[in-house]
mmCIF file of C-alpha atoms in Angstrom:
data_model
loop_
_atom_site.group_PDB
_atom_site.id
_atom_site.type_symbol
_atom_site.label_atom_id
_atom_site.label_comp_id
_atom_site.label_asym_id
_atom_site.label_seq_id
_atom_site.Cartn_x
_atom_site.Cartn_y
_atom_site.Cartn_z
ATOM 1 C CA MET A 1 149.477 118.758 68.073
ATOM 2 C CA GLY A 2 147.005 118.408 65.471
ATOM 3 C CA ALA A 3 147.641 114.332 65.277
ATOM 4 C CA GLU A 4 144.624 112.851 63.797
ATOM 5 C CA PHE A 5 144.279 108.632 63.510
ATOM 6 C CA ILE A 6 144.383 108.653 59.513
ATOM 7 C CA SER A 7 145.999 104.222 59.880
ATOM 8 C CA SER A 8 144.899 100.795 60.949
ATOM 9 C CA ARG A 9 147.506 98.919 61.065
ATOM 10 C CA HIS A 10 150.317 96.713 63.562
ATOM 11 C CA GLU A 11 146.586 96.181 65.215
ATOM 12 C CA ALA A 12 146.215 98.991 66.241
ATOM 13 C CA LEU A 13 145.162 102.680 65.314
ATOM 14 C CA VAL A 14 148.322 105.161 64.667
ATOM 15 C CA ALA A 15 148.284 108.408 64.348
ATOM 16 C CA GLU A 16 152.612 110.917 63.549
ATOM 17 C CA THR A 17 153.364 113.583 64.100
ATOM 18 C CA ARG A 18 155.802 115.697 65.659
ATOM 19 C CA HIS A 19 156.902 117.870 68.148
ATOM 20 C CA GLN A 20 159.463 120.151 69.106
ATOM 21 C CA GLY A 21 161.152 118.663 66.205
ATOM 22 C CA GLU A 22 161.108 115.086 66.835
ATOM 23 C CA LYS A 23 158.643 112.361 65.424
ATOM 24 C CA LEU A 24 155.625 110.905 67.585
ATOM 25 C CA ILE A 25 153.816 107.795 67.109
ATOM 26 C CA ILE A 26 149.977 107.619 68.913
ATOM 27 C CA ALA A 27 148.801 104.266 69.071
ATOM 28 C CA LYS A 28 145.336 102.698 69.897
ATOM 29 C CA PRO A 29 145.293 99.087 70.152
ATOM 30 C CA LEU A 30 142.300 97.888 68.299
ATOM 31 C CA THR A 31 143.032 93.718 70.063
ATOM 32 C CA TYR A 32 141.171 92.859 72.805
ATOM 33 C CA MET A 33 142.267 94.687 76.283
ATOM 34 C CA ASN A 34 144.419 91.848 77.308
ATOM 35 C CA LEU A 35 146.217 91.227 73.843
ATOM 36 C CA SER A 36 147.468 95.314 73.996
ATOM 37 C CA GLY A 37 151.240 93.636 73.886
ATOM 38 C CA ARG A 38 150.478 92.113 70.527
ATOM 39 C CA ALA A 39 149.678 95.423 68.795
ATOM 40 C CA VAL A 40 152.479 97.231 70.637
ATOM 41 C CA ARG A 41 155.087 94.311 69.813
ATOM 42 C CA SER A 42 154.430 94.785 66.047
ATOM 43 C CA LEU A 43 154.890 98.733 66.289
ATOM 44 C CA VAL A 44 158.002 98.281 68.026
ATOM 45 C CA HIS A 45 159.155 96.591 65.169
ATOM 46 C CA TRP A 46 157.992 98.469 62.565
ATOM 47 C CA TYR A 47 158.958 101.863 64.323
ATOM 48 C CA LYS A 48 162.770 100.049 65.698
ATOM 49 C CA LEU A 49 161.516 101.572 68.827
ATOM 50 C CA GLN A 50 162.903 100.513 72.513
ATOM 51 C CA PRO A 51 161.001 100.080 75.693
ATOM 52 C CA GLU A 52 162.501 103.695 77.277
ATOM 53 C CA ASP A 53 160.694 104.730 73.379
ATOM 54 C CA ILE A 54 157.216 104.490 74.851
ATOM 55 C CA ILE A 55 154.849 105.647 77.378
ATOM 56 C CA ILE A 56 151.377 103.879 77.874
ATOM 57 C CA VAL A 57 148.378 105.630 78.947
ATOM 58 C CA TYR A 58 145.751 103.699 80.600
ATOM 59 C CA ASP A 59 142.855 103.324 82.828
ATOM 60 C CA ASP A 60 143.142 102.408 86.984
ATOM 61 C CA ILE A 61 140.548 101.211 88.634
ATOM 62 C CA ASP A 62 142.919 100.839 91.507
ATOM 63 C CA LEU A 63 143.123 105.044 91.715
ATOM 64 C CA PRO A 64 139.954 107.036 92.139
ATOM 65 C CA VAL A 65 138.331 108.651 89.674
ATOM 66 C CA GLY A 66 140.188 111.704 87.949
ATOM 67 C CA ARG A 67 143.487 111.026 89.860
ATOM 68 C CA LEU A 68 146.560 110.891 87.507
ATOM 69 C CA ARG A 69 149.570 108.619 88.447
ATOM 70 C CA ILE A 70 152.918 108.928 86.520
ATOM 71 C CA ARG A 71 155.617 106.464 86.627
ATOM 72 C CA GLY A 72 158.618 105.130 85.075
ATOM 73 C CA GLN A 73 158.241 101.231 85.964
ATOM 74 C CA GLY A 74 156.631 98.637 87.722
ATOM 75 C CA SER A 75 154.192 96.184 87.845
ATOM 76 C CA ALA A 76 150.977 95.683 85.925
ATOM 77 C CA GLY A 77 149.197 96.063 89.381
ATOM 78 C CA GLY A 78 146.189 93.630 87.954
ATOM 79 C CA GLN A 79 145.459 95.844 84.745
ATOM 80 C CA LYS A 80 145.212 93.307 81.350
ATOM 81 C CA GLY A 81 146.366 95.707 79.058
ATOM 82 C CA MET A 82 149.576 96.846 80.737
ATOM 83 C CA ALA A 83 150.382 93.332 82.087
ATOM 84 C CA SER A 84 150.028 92.056 77.956
ATOM 85 C CA VAL A 85 152.622 94.379 77.053
ATOM 86 C CA ILE A 86 154.865 93.386 80.400
ATOM 87 C CA GLU A 87 154.696 90.452 79.250
ATOM 88 C CA THR A 88 155.718 90.851 75.487
ATOM 89 C CA LEU A 89 158.333 93.469 75.792
ATOM 90 C CA GLY A 90 159.549 91.286 78.514
ATOM 91 C CA THR A 91 160.053 94.595 81.301
ATOM 92 C CA GLU A 92 158.492 96.528 83.954
ATOM 93 C CA GLY A 93 160.251 98.971 82.705
ATOM 94 C CA LEU A 94 158.013 101.484 80.565
ATOM 95 C CA LEU A 95 157.008 105.149 81.080
ATOM 96 C CA ARG A 96 152.946 104.782 81.667
ATOM 97 C CA VAL A 97 150.511 107.689 82.883
ATOM 98 C CA ARG A 98 147.433 106.061 84.669
ATOM 99 C CA VAL A 99 144.260 107.611 84.579
ATOM 100 C CA GLY A 100 142.344 107.006 87.754
ATOM 101 C CA ILE A 101 138.316 105.263 87.643
ATOM 102 C CA GLY A 102 137.781 104.278 91.138
ATOM 103 C CA ARG A 103 136.712 100.742 92.164
ATOM 104 C CA PRO A 104 133.675 98.860 90.788
ATOM 105 C CA PRO A 105 130.340 99.056 92.951
ATOM 106 C CA GLU A 106 129.644 96.552 94.229
ATOM 107 C CA GLY A 107 128.094 93.491 92.977
ATOM 108 C CA TRP A 108 129.921 94.782 89.619
ATOM 109 C CA THR A 109 133.063 92.778 88.112
ATOM 110 C CA ALA A 110 135.852 94.565 87.281
ATOM 111 C CA PRO A 111 135.474 93.773 83.251
ATOM 112 C CA ASP A 112 131.656 95.122 83.283
ATOM 113 C CA TYR A 113 132.840 98.216 85.307
ATOM 114 C CA VAL A 114 135.868 99.098 82.977
ATOM 115 C CA LEU A 115 133.853 98.601 79.760
ATOM 116 C CA ALA A 116 130.616 100.102 81.532
ATOM 117 C CA PRO A 117 129.319 104.266 80.030
ATOM 118 C CA PHE A 118 130.924 106.543 83.035
ATOM 119 C CA SER A 119 128.302 108.509 85.463
ATOM 120 C CA ALA A 120 127.289 111.924 84.687
ATOM 121 C CA GLU A 121 129.531 112.992 87.135
ATOM 122 C CA GLU A 122 132.459 110.926 85.975
ATOM 123 C CA TRP A 123 132.486 112.083 83.164
ATOM 124 C CA GLN A 124 132.282 115.676 83.584
ATOM 125 C CA VAL A 125 135.601 114.650 85.982
ATOM 126 C CA MET A 126 137.582 112.564 82.927
ATOM 127 C CA GLN A 127 136.646 115.429 80.737
ATOM 128 C CA GLU A 128 139.092 117.888 82.725
ATOM 129 C CA ILE A 129 141.571 114.910 83.945
ATOM 130 C CA LEU A 130 141.537 113.318 80.304
ATOM 131 C CA PRO A 131 144.101 116.847 78.374
ATOM 132 C CA LEU A 132 145.801 116.799 81.527
ATOM 133 C CA ALA A 133 146.971 113.240 81.246
ATOM 134 C CA ALA A 134 147.362 113.654 77.571
ATOM 135 C CA GLU A 135 149.563 117.097 78.356
ATOM 136 C CA ALA A 136 151.685 114.742 81.132
ATOM 137 C CA ALA A 137 152.079 112.121 77.776
ATOM 138 C CA LEU A 138 153.322 114.773 76.006
ATOM 139 C CA ALA A 139 155.909 116.416 79.141
ATOM 140 C CA LEU A 140 157.523 112.403 79.668
ATOM 141 C CA THR A 141 158.994 112.784 75.611
ATOM 142 C CA TRP A 142 161.114 116.273 76.919
ATOM 143 C CA GLN A 143 161.333 116.927 80.503
ATOM 144 C CA GLY A 144 162.569 114.310 83.330
ATOM 145 C CA LEU A 145 160.399 111.622 85.230
ATOM 146 C CA ASP A 146 161.049 112.851 88.324
ATOM 147 C CA GLN A 147 159.671 116.536 87.113
ATOM 148 C CA VAL A 148 156.204 115.176 85.067
ATOM 149 C CA MET A 149 155.616 113.240 88.462
ATOM 150 C CA ASN A 150 155.972 116.455 90.710
ATOM 151 C CA ARG A 151 153.598 118.885 88.215
ATOM 152 C CA TYR A 152 151.195 115.824 87.888
ATOM 153 C CA ASN A 153 150.558 112.830 90.284
ATOM 154 C CA ARG A 154 147.177 113.906 92.109
#
């Protein structure tokens, strides 16, 4: 798509591009994860977005490494960034692409685990799955949720 993060505003890195004639905004919050909702709220107000216009892509320790799960709504499932977005926007009705990173090994806390680098094996899996996660997010912009779920949920 050729999108590059060229702007740092709204407490996020922001890229704007077009796909099939539609404007797409890609944003990566710069806030602490548990404050991601602040960045999303700022983007929602600036771009005049509705919750149904938003697709959240995030890591999920409750899915095995490399597993994708597309959903149209639901709780945060313990993911602090998603909880912040849900609380800030006041709805669980958000499209999401969850990317499995697996459970922390025994003796690890969840925060330490999610911030640690991937092992070589995990990194190889992530290199294969991340392009599919991006493809799934893009597909959600023009295909129905059920169709995308059937294709990408693994």
